[in-house]
Amino acid sequence: MRKVSPIADVVMHPVRLRIIQQLGDGRRVTTSDLRNALPDVAQATLYRHVAALVDAEIIAVVDERRIRGAVERTFALGERMAHVDHDELRQMGDRELQQSFLTFLAHLGEDFDRASAGSGFREFLGFGQVRLHVGVDDLARIQAGLGELLAPYLAPPDESDATTDRRTVMLSTVLMPDPADQPTGR
């Protein structure tokens, strides 16, 4: 029986995060699509990271077809998706957790750099921080509510609708306890 790697061990690599990002919104992409979307990643490196994601069931092969003697694979997010759950977070050591978070921030910074080079960047940019006063059950309700609120915006706009003014934006979230609000021994 194959040992399943913790998701964090697999996805917390900048190239793998970028591959997963290409599969967001339920998209299906081929290896050719990935090469075009990630031109700065060497082909052999890209294939190695795709194979690691497939092996860990983060992404899945959903179609294969022969093209000029080669097999072209189409990928989608797999069963495990790309989410580190609370059990896996608890199993991480402090250094591993910090490295995972810094990798996430570095990826976010790379996205910011690429996006800021484009036109209309500032019209779709926003960031901030807000304090919420919650319990664990509250977080589940907030996640469910956000899922419901965001659902109409997850599908890409219909390409036949030339009047659409929609652009794709990335919503990145971080939840962490306020360092100034340390729990007391209740």
C-alpha atoms as one frame of an Amber mdcrd trajectory, in Angstrom:
protein
   0.000   0.000   0.000   1.383   3.378  -1.054   1.995   5.910   1.738   0.009
   9.072   1.010   2.182  12.177   1.336   0.819  15.047   3.389  -0.674  17.586
   1.015   1.604  20.311   2.357   4.687  18.273   1.403   3.421  18.098  -2.163
   1.797  21.456  -2.902   4.036  23.865  -1.015   6.440  24.276  -3.886   6.191
  27.402  -6.066   5.959  25.504  -9.373   3.378  23.066  -8.021   1.303  25.918
  -6.617   1.327  27.551 -10.046   0.236  24.297 -11.705  -2.635  23.934  -9.230
  -3.613  27.539  -9.850  -4.012  26.764 -13.566  -6.581  24.121 -12.619  -8.724
  26.432 -10.511 -12.354  27.136 -11.350 -12.830  23.525 -12.448 -10.639  24.072
 -15.501  -9.102  21.197 -17.400  -5.716  21.747 -18.976  -3.305  19.763 -21.086
   0.425  19.580 -20.598   0.690  21.887 -23.604  -1.595  24.414 -21.870   0.623
  24.233 -18.788   3.784  24.817 -20.844   2.169  27.902 -22.404   0.944  29.209
 -19.039   4.303  28.630 -17.312   6.888  29.481 -19.990   9.603  30.168 -17.405
   9.486  26.557 -16.140  11.657  24.077 -18.034   9.626  21.328 -19.703  11.342
  18.496 -17.802  10.821  20.337 -14.502   7.162  20.944 -15.325   6.594  17.269
 -16.154   8.340  16.173 -12.942   6.092  18.422 -10.826   2.943  17.339 -12.699
   3.881  13.698 -12.045   4.339  14.417  -8.317   0.911  16.077  -8.170  -0.730
  13.179 -10.020   0.993  10.619  -7.774  -0.288  12.459  -4.676  -3.807  12.621
  -6.201  -3.801  16.419  -6.027  -4.443  16.508  -9.773  -5.909  13.743 -11.909
  -5.611  12.664 -15.526  -9.141  13.060 -16.902  -8.429  12.385 -20.574  -5.694
  11.052 -22.837  -5.448  11.241 -26.603  -2.810  10.422 -29.181  -1.319  13.337
 -31.086   1.390  12.578 -33.656   2.479   9.443 -31.815   2.582  11.042 -28.360
  -0.041  10.875 -25.639  -1.491  14.212 -24.584  -2.943  14.192 -21.092  -5.653
  16.486 -19.777  -5.628  17.267 -16.058  -8.131  18.507 -13.494  -7.982  18.890
  -9.721  -7.980  15.467  -8.105  -9.796  13.930  -5.180  -7.549  15.447  -2.518
  -7.718  18.910  -4.071  -5.111  21.441  -2.971  -6.061  22.169   0.582  -4.126
  21.610   3.757  -6.696  20.639   6.388  -6.504  21.237  10.134  -5.273  17.715
  10.913  -2.331  18.163   8.535  -1.587  21.605   9.965  -1.450  20.090  13.458
   0.968  17.393  12.258   3.442  19.904  10.823   6.415  20.974  12.878   6.899
  24.687  13.545   9.642  25.023  10.936   7.620  23.130   8.300   4.543  25.279
   8.978   6.591  28.468   8.719   8.193  27.286   5.453   4.779  26.407   4.011
   3.398  29.822   4.895   6.447  31.609   3.462   6.104  29.586   0.250   2.468
  30.686   0.053   3.508  34.332   0.550   6.261  34.048  -2.063   3.754  32.631
  -4.546   1.372  35.477  -3.754   4.206  37.964  -4.324   5.053  36.366  -7.684
   1.401  36.639  -8.730   1.397  40.287  -7.661   4.521  41.000  -9.725   3.101
  39.327 -12.839  -0.292  41.021 -12.456   1.161  44.481 -11.781   2.916  44.374
 -15.140  -0.461  44.260 -16.908  -2.931  46.980 -17.732  -5.914  47.754 -15.542
  -4.148  46.234 -12.552  -5.118  48.838  -9.949  -8.818  48.822 -10.835  -9.077
  45.203  -9.663  -6.625  45.331  -6.736  -7.578  45.336  -3.094  -6.043  44.106
   0.102  -6.582  44.659   3.768  -6.907  43.061   7.143  -9.826  42.850   9.546
 -10.192  41.358  13.013 -12.981  38.816  13.469 -14.081  37.550  16.877 -14.938
  33.901  16.291 -15.045  30.370  17.598 -14.288  27.242  15.587 -17.976  26.778
  14.668 -18.122  30.401  13.512 -15.271  29.753  11.073 -17.189  26.874   9.489
 -20.243  29.126   9.028 -18.065  31.900   7.561 -16.492  29.455   5.097 -19.905
  28.145   4.054 -21.222  31.697   3.634 -18.191  32.751   1.596 -18.615  29.674
  -0.592 -22.224  30.617  -1.246 -21.363  34.278  -1.845 -18.522  33.464  -4.263
 -20.246  30.613  -6.163 -21.689  32.837  -8.955 -18.216  34.223  -9.672 -16.268
  30.957  -9.864 -17.177  30.053 -13.445 -15.363  31.952 -16.196 -17.552  34.353
 -18.194 -19.205  33.006 -21.325 -16.822  33.749 -24.212 -19.742  34.369 -26.561
 -20.840  37.341 -24.422 -18.794  40.192 -25.906 -20.357  42.714 -23.514 -18.906
  41.198 -20.359 -16.538  43.431 -18.402 -15.398  40.635 -16.111 -11.764  39.954
 -15.409 -10.297  37.053 -13.532  -9.009  38.039 -10.086  -7.358  35.886  -7.443
  -8.835  35.896  -3.938  -6.225  34.740  -1.437  -7.130  34.347   2.220  -5.174
  33.854   5.386  -6.736  33.165   8.757  -4.458  33.375  11.776  -4.954  34.238
  15.398  -4.266  37.827  16.393  -0.891  37.681  18.175  -2.157  40.317  20.641
  -5.049  38.041  21.691  -3.337  35.118  23.384  -5.769  32.699  25.069  -5.882
  32.784  28.827  -5.960  29.592  30.864  -9.779  29.298  30.964
